[in-house]
XYZ file of C-alpha atoms in Angstrom:
395
model
C -21.179 15.471 15.592
C -20.605 12.029 17.291
C -20.082 12.453 21.351
C -16.496 10.786 21.011
C -15.397 12.651 17.777
C -12.037 12.759 16.587
C -9.638 14.879 18.429
C -5.762 15.947 17.719
C -4.713 12.897 19.370
C -6.822 10.623 17.523
C -5.276 8.010 14.882
C -6.468 5.350 12.687
C -5.792 2.987 15.751
C -7.959 4.904 18.213
C -11.039 2.752 19.512
C -14.038 4.304 18.275
C -17.777 3.550 19.524
C -20.028 3.457 16.521
C -23.713 3.681 17.847
C -24.017 0.015 19.507
C -20.705 -1.215 17.769
C -17.339 -1.117 19.661
C -14.715 -0.667 16.998
C -11.077 -1.556 17.917
C -9.601 0.777 15.182
C -10.908 3.365 12.403
C -9.817 1.794 9.381
C -13.319 0.787 7.369
C -13.194 -1.639 4.307
C -15.255 0.441 1.633
C -17.734 -1.039 -0.619
C -16.242 -1.979 -3.714
C -18.026 -3.746 -6.744
C -15.888 -7.060 -7.280
C -18.072 -9.245 -9.834
C -17.242 -12.774 -8.194
C -20.839 -13.512 -7.196
C -21.543 -15.888 -10.052
C -25.234 -15.564 -11.283
C -26.104 -13.094 -8.171
C -25.079 -15.840 -5.819
C -22.251 -15.193 -3.265
C -19.674 -17.868 -3.687
C -17.320 -19.313 -1.312
C -14.577 -16.987 -2.554
C -16.622 -13.778 -1.246
C -16.414 -15.608 2.420
C -12.645 -16.017 2.206
C -12.179 -12.172 0.701
C -14.193 -10.305 3.297
C -12.506 -12.784 6.160
C -9.164 -11.880 4.993
C -9.792 -8.195 5.420
C -11.459 -8.822 8.794
C -9.837 -7.868 12.163
C -11.270 -8.088 15.792
C -13.534 -4.936 16.005
C -12.942 -3.751 12.389
C -15.831 -2.660 10.221
C -16.502 -3.820 6.929
C -18.934 -2.877 4.336
C -20.029 -5.086 1.399
C -19.868 -4.498 -2.339
C -22.934 -3.081 -3.494
C -25.734 -5.848 -3.336
C -28.599 -5.902 -5.466
C -32.445 -4.861 -4.025
C -34.119 -6.479 -6.599
C -34.016 -7.988 -10.230
C -34.045 -4.768 -12.081
C -31.239 -3.271 -9.877
C -27.999 -4.884 -11.506
C -25.716 -3.004 -14.000
C -22.505 -5.141 -13.898
C -22.060 -9.047 -14.147
C -22.031 -11.343 -11.599
C -22.849 -9.002 -8.720
C -24.731 -10.469 -5.506
C -28.196 -9.902 -4.651
C -30.141 -9.989 -1.285
C -33.783 -10.521 -2.667
C -34.392 -14.122 -2.898
C -33.898 -16.959 -0.405
C -30.733 -18.574 -2.201
C -28.842 -15.339 -1.776
C -29.884 -14.759 1.563
C -28.599 -18.376 2.557
C -25.306 -17.737 0.462
C -24.603 -14.744 2.376
C -25.106 -16.348 5.929
C -21.882 -18.085 5.319
C -20.166 -14.847 4.259
C -21.245 -13.079 7.445
C -20.325 -16.208 9.764
C -16.887 -15.964 8.306
C -16.694 -12.275 9.253
C -18.146 -12.759 12.520
C -15.703 -15.586 13.222
C -12.902 -12.876 13.132
C -14.562 -10.550 15.555
C -15.373 -8.033 12.938
C -18.757 -6.011 12.124
C -20.117 -6.188 8.650
C -23.050 -4.151 6.861
C -24.506 -4.946 3.699
C -24.620 -2.241 1.079
C -28.004 -1.978 -0.834
C -27.581 -1.000 -4.126
C -29.911 -0.184 -7.315
C -28.062 1.215 -10.395
C -31.135 2.764 -12.052
C -30.307 4.110 -15.440
C -26.575 2.653 -15.184
C -27.889 -0.567 -16.690
C -28.783 -2.161 -19.969
C -31.331 -4.557 -21.146
C -29.377 -7.518 -20.996
C -29.494 -7.053 -17.326
C -33.329 -6.476 -16.874
C -36.083 -8.833 -16.461
C -37.655 -9.255 -20.274
C -34.983 -7.180 -21.789
C -37.065 -4.040 -20.611
C -35.401 -0.611 -20.346
C -33.301 0.268 -17.042
C -35.608 2.459 -14.699
C -34.664 5.986 -13.358
C -35.588 9.147 -12.382
C -35.514 10.355 -16.192
C -35.833 9.069 -19.703
C -32.246 10.713 -20.440
C -29.611 8.069 -21.220
C -25.903 8.356 -19.784
C -23.853 10.450 -22.339
C -21.457 8.401 -24.620
C -18.583 9.207 -22.123
C -19.469 6.295 -20.334
C -19.600 2.612 -21.160
C -21.251 -0.404 -19.580
C -19.560 -3.685 -18.792
C -21.286 -6.517 -20.610
C -21.799 -10.078 -19.435
C -19.342 -11.349 -22.256
C -16.670 -8.762 -20.938
C -17.237 -6.211 -23.755
C -18.379 -2.774 -23.298
C -21.560 -1.354 -24.727
C -23.479 2.166 -24.617
C -26.048 2.731 -21.998
C -29.590 2.932 -23.360
C -32.381 5.107 -22.803
C -33.927 4.550 -19.409
C -37.613 4.619 -18.315
C -38.495 7.232 -15.829
C -40.534 5.638 -12.886
C -43.861 6.756 -12.540
C -44.557 8.061 -8.878
C -46.758 5.189 -7.890
C -43.925 2.834 -9.016
C -41.276 4.735 -6.531
C -42.943 3.507 -3.645
C -42.327 -0.289 -5.010
C -38.652 0.444 -4.965
C -38.840 1.471 -1.630
C -40.659 -1.436 -0.372
C -37.743 -3.592 -2.346
C -35.435 -1.852 -0.237
C -37.336 -2.305 3.048
C -37.552 -6.080 2.167
C -33.871 -6.412 1.262
C -32.871 -4.768 4.736
C -34.893 -7.313 6.367
C -33.114 -9.927 4.156
C -29.863 -8.712 5.310
C -30.596 -9.164 9.012
C -31.834 -12.539 8.283
C -28.618 -13.270 6.792
C -26.619 -12.223 9.813
C -25.423 -8.752 8.938
C -25.144 -6.175 11.670
C -26.658 -3.550 9.571
C -26.924 -2.014 5.997
C -25.898 0.967 4.007
C -28.092 2.541 1.710
C -25.895 3.523 -1.415
C -27.349 6.841 -2.573
C -24.033 7.854 -4.089
C -21.730 7.701 -7.553
C -24.893 8.309 -10.072
C -26.606 5.176 -9.205
C -30.589 5.022 -8.611
C -30.935 7.285 -5.630
C -28.307 9.652 -7.177
C -30.511 9.896 -10.148
C -33.205 11.458 -7.935
C -30.813 13.859 -5.760
C -28.866 15.467 -8.692
C -30.497 18.361 -10.697
C -28.172 17.577 -13.620
C -30.144 14.218 -14.125
C -33.650 14.647 -12.476
C -35.701 16.589 -14.707
C -38.968 15.397 -13.119
C -41.964 18.034 -12.841
C -43.930 15.699 -9.881
C -43.329 15.594 -6.320
C -39.913 13.996 -6.721
C -38.189 16.627 -9.215
C -37.579 20.276 -9.042
C -36.827 21.643 -5.727
C -34.061 20.334 -3.432
C -36.752 19.141 -1.040
C -38.608 17.351 -3.846
C -35.242 15.604 -5.153
C -34.754 14.499 -1.377
C -37.945 13.006 -1.249
C -36.578 9.719 -2.276
C -33.677 9.001 -0.457
C -35.743 10.028 2.782
C -38.673 7.787 1.915
C -36.085 4.935 1.577
C -34.540 5.694 4.898
C -37.624 5.714 6.779
C -38.921 2.508 5.249
C -35.467 0.506 6.255
C -35.248 2.272 9.675
C -39.096 1.135 10.445
C -38.117 -2.270 9.625
C -34.711 -2.865 11.020
C -34.220 0.201 13.390
C -32.007 3.482 13.038
C -28.986 1.830 14.839
C -28.502 -0.648 11.888
C -28.862 1.979 9.078
C -26.020 3.910 7.290
C -26.530 6.173 4.404
C -23.981 6.933 1.703
C -23.962 10.114 -0.479
C -21.571 11.999 -2.761
C -23.264 15.326 -3.651
C -19.836 16.518 -5.233
C -19.048 13.559 -7.538
C -20.046 13.594 -11.320
C -19.457 9.777 -11.699
C -22.072 8.531 -14.328
C -22.991 12.382 -15.320
C -24.291 12.862 -11.677
C -23.917 16.457 -11.659
C -25.326 19.062 -9.518
C -25.469 22.822 -9.721
C -25.083 23.290 -6.030
C -23.513 19.960 -4.328
C -22.948 21.985 -1.084
C -26.452 22.866 -0.871
C -27.683 19.648 -1.814
C -25.434 17.855 0.763
C -26.560 20.116 3.739
C -30.362 19.360 2.446
C -30.024 15.779 2.924
C -28.036 16.016 6.010
C -30.732 18.279 7.579
C -33.480 15.944 6.773
C -31.505 13.181 8.233
C -30.777 15.128 11.089
C -34.448 15.820 11.785
C -35.220 12.390 11.211
C -32.832 11.437 14.057
C -34.732 13.763 16.378
C -38.218 12.464 15.306
C -37.070 8.943 15.799
C -35.142 9.695 19.166
C -32.566 7.392 17.917
C -29.624 8.167 15.486
C -28.601 6.407 12.421
C -25.487 4.249 12.634
C -23.308 6.713 10.314
C -23.364 8.975 7.116
C -20.937 8.043 4.765
C -19.628 10.886 2.349
C -17.135 10.284 -0.710
C -14.391 12.970 -0.814
C -14.036 14.296 -4.327
C -10.386 13.955 -4.160
C -8.875 12.705 -7.590
C -12.402 13.176 -9.375
C -13.169 15.729 -12.041
C -16.623 16.918 -10.766
C -18.968 19.799 -12.527
C -19.313 23.334 -10.877
C -18.760 24.114 -6.950
C -20.633 27.060 -5.278
C -18.163 29.363 -6.550
C -18.749 28.476 -10.094
C -14.966 27.201 -10.674
C -13.660 23.699 -10.936
C -13.099 22.229 -7.429
C -9.760 22.936 -6.107
C -8.657 20.843 -3.089
C -9.525 23.766 -0.475
C -12.897 23.838 -1.835
C -13.372 19.979 -1.842
C -12.045 20.276 1.806
C -14.219 22.792 2.538
C -17.543 20.601 1.512
C -16.301 17.763 3.699
C -15.738 19.850 6.628
C -19.036 21.276 6.319
C -20.864 18.292 5.813
C -18.910 16.942 8.704
C -20.048 19.688 11.044
C -23.525 19.622 9.917
C -24.094 15.805 10.606
C -25.221 14.765 14.016
C -23.815 11.585 14.022
C -20.772 9.453 13.136
C -19.125 10.561 9.847
C -17.355 8.223 7.599
C -15.097 9.845 4.615
C -13.909 7.555 1.677
C -12.045 8.442 -1.741
C -8.408 8.461 -2.541
C -7.314 8.413 1.058
C -3.432 7.421 1.853
C -2.712 6.187 5.403
C -1.310 9.614 6.009
C -4.479 11.454 4.525
C -6.553 9.408 6.781
C -4.480 10.294 9.977
C -4.545 13.860 8.767
C -8.649 13.610 8.595
C -9.109 12.321 11.867
C -6.552 14.800 13.388
C -8.163 17.356 12.048
C -11.353 16.246 13.019
C -12.913 15.914 9.489
C -14.161 12.357 10.126
C -14.640 9.490 12.823
C -13.789 6.911 10.496
C -12.034 6.426 7.362
C -12.997 3.913 4.398
C -10.126 2.259 2.036
C -11.107 0.801 -1.149
C -8.278 0.057 -3.739
C -5.623 -0.209 -0.983
C -7.749 -2.924 0.887
C -8.102 -4.804 -2.462
C -4.393 -5.529 -2.684
C -3.566 -5.389 1.014
C -5.984 -8.082 2.845
C -4.157 -7.035 5.916
C -3.978 -3.364 5.445
C -4.708 -2.509 9.217
C -1.450 -4.473 10.309
C 0.596 -2.787 7.537
C -0.816 0.522 8.343
C -0.120 0.063 12.254
C 3.662 -1.004 11.448
C 4.230 1.323 8.545
C 4.989 -1.705 6.399
C 5.053 -1.166 2.559
C 1.725 -2.074 0.482
C 1.121 -4.132 -2.310
C 0.383 -2.423 -5.133
C -3.377 -3.496 -6.948
C -4.135 -4.801 -10.159
C -6.563 -2.627 -11.891
C -7.443 -5.280 -14.550
C -8.651 -7.723 -12.160
C -10.883 -5.517 -10.239
C -14.014 -6.721 -12.262
C -12.857 -10.048 -13.662
C -14.602 -13.122 -12.199
C -12.029 -15.550 -11.251
C -12.489 -16.457 -7.383
C -9.119 -16.455 -6.545
C -6.865 -14.292 -9.107
C -6.807 -10.828 -8.120
C -9.332 -11.512 -5.620
C -7.902 -13.369 -2.554
C -4.485 -14.085 -3.868
C -2.831 -11.067 -2.855
C 0.120 -11.662 -0.462
C -0.026 -11.226 3.405
C 2.792 -9.245 5.246
C 4.420 -12.893 6.215
C 4.096 -16.467 5.839
C 2.404 -16.592 9.274
C -0.341 -13.973 8.327
C -1.402 -16.492 5.283
C -1.380 -19.561 7.801
C -3.851 -17.978 10.008
C -6.481 -17.896 7.271
C -7.758 -21.331 6.086
C -9.714 -21.321 2.864
C -13.369 -21.547 3.659
C-alpha cells in the first residue's frame, strides 16, 4: 500500500501525494465515454467540460481515448493516434492546467465490442477470440440506432505486438499533448479484458489458457508504455469481477491478484512505482460466479476490493457506484487512497464543492450521456450558485 495510505481520520478532503503529484483532495473524475468528439477530434466543448470539473490540486481521468483507427466502438469518441487529435487535446489539457488540476488520458481499445462500421475498410473487429458478444448486448451505431455485435477476428500472435506499439505511440502522443500521464484501460470487457478473462479468451497460444498467459498482453502493454514515458506517469485500470460485455471469469479474485502480483514485480524490477492501480468495484453489477460459486454479495464484493487493495504496492483508486458517504467510508476503512466518481460528476461539475459543504446534488439525465450536443447534457448542468458559473468563461 502507499506510504501515506488512508487512516481512520482520512476524508475525501485530506490531501494526498500520488507519486509526483500533490493532490488537494481525493475526489477523482472517473473516465466516462461522452461521444462529443466529432469525428474523433476533441472539440471546444471538451475543454469546457473538463475545465468545469477541475479544481486546484484535483485529479481527472479523461474518457476512453482511441489508440488506433481500429479501436472505436462508439460514435464520436476522441482518439490520440494522429496529429490533428494531439493538437486538439492540447487545448483541453491547457484548460485543465489553468485551473491547477492534473489530468491523465485513458488509452482505450474496445476490441470485439465494435462493428464493421467503425473499422477501416469494414473489416471485422479484432479481439482475443473469434466468438462474438452475446445478444444480451447491443452496439450504438453512428446514426443513433442499435445493432448486433458482429463476429470478431482473433489476433494472430505477431499482430498483438503491433497493438502494443499503438499503445506506446499513443502514450507518447498524450505526453506531447501535455497530459500529466495516461491510464491503460484494462477493464469492462474491452480488448485487454478480452485477453484477461477466461470467459472470453479461448486461445491456445502463449496468450491464452493459464492465468499467466492471459496476463501476458496487459503486462507487455504496461512495459512498453512505461519504457516510453516512465512508470510515474502510468496508471492501470482493471475490473476482475465485472461481467460487462460478457467479461466473466471463473476466478475473479485469482485473476486480480495475478495482475497485481505482476504489476508489483514490474515496479520492483523498475525501481519505480506506477502512478496508481484503479479497480472498479462490482457494486450494483450482476457479475458471474465468485470464488465461493455463488452470486456476489456485498460482503464478497468488499472482500475482493480489500484483498486487491492490500495486495497492491502503491496508490489504489476505487470507483463504481460510490456516493459521498460510501467514498468517505472507503477511505476511513483504508479500502482506497482515492475515490473516482462518474455519473455524479456528469451532473455536478462542482461536485467537490458540493461534497465539501454537503450541498444537494443535481440529478443526471441518462438519455443525454451519449448524445452529441456540445452543450445539452454536457456543459449545461448548473453550478451551485451564480458566482460559480461566472468563474467559468466559455473556452
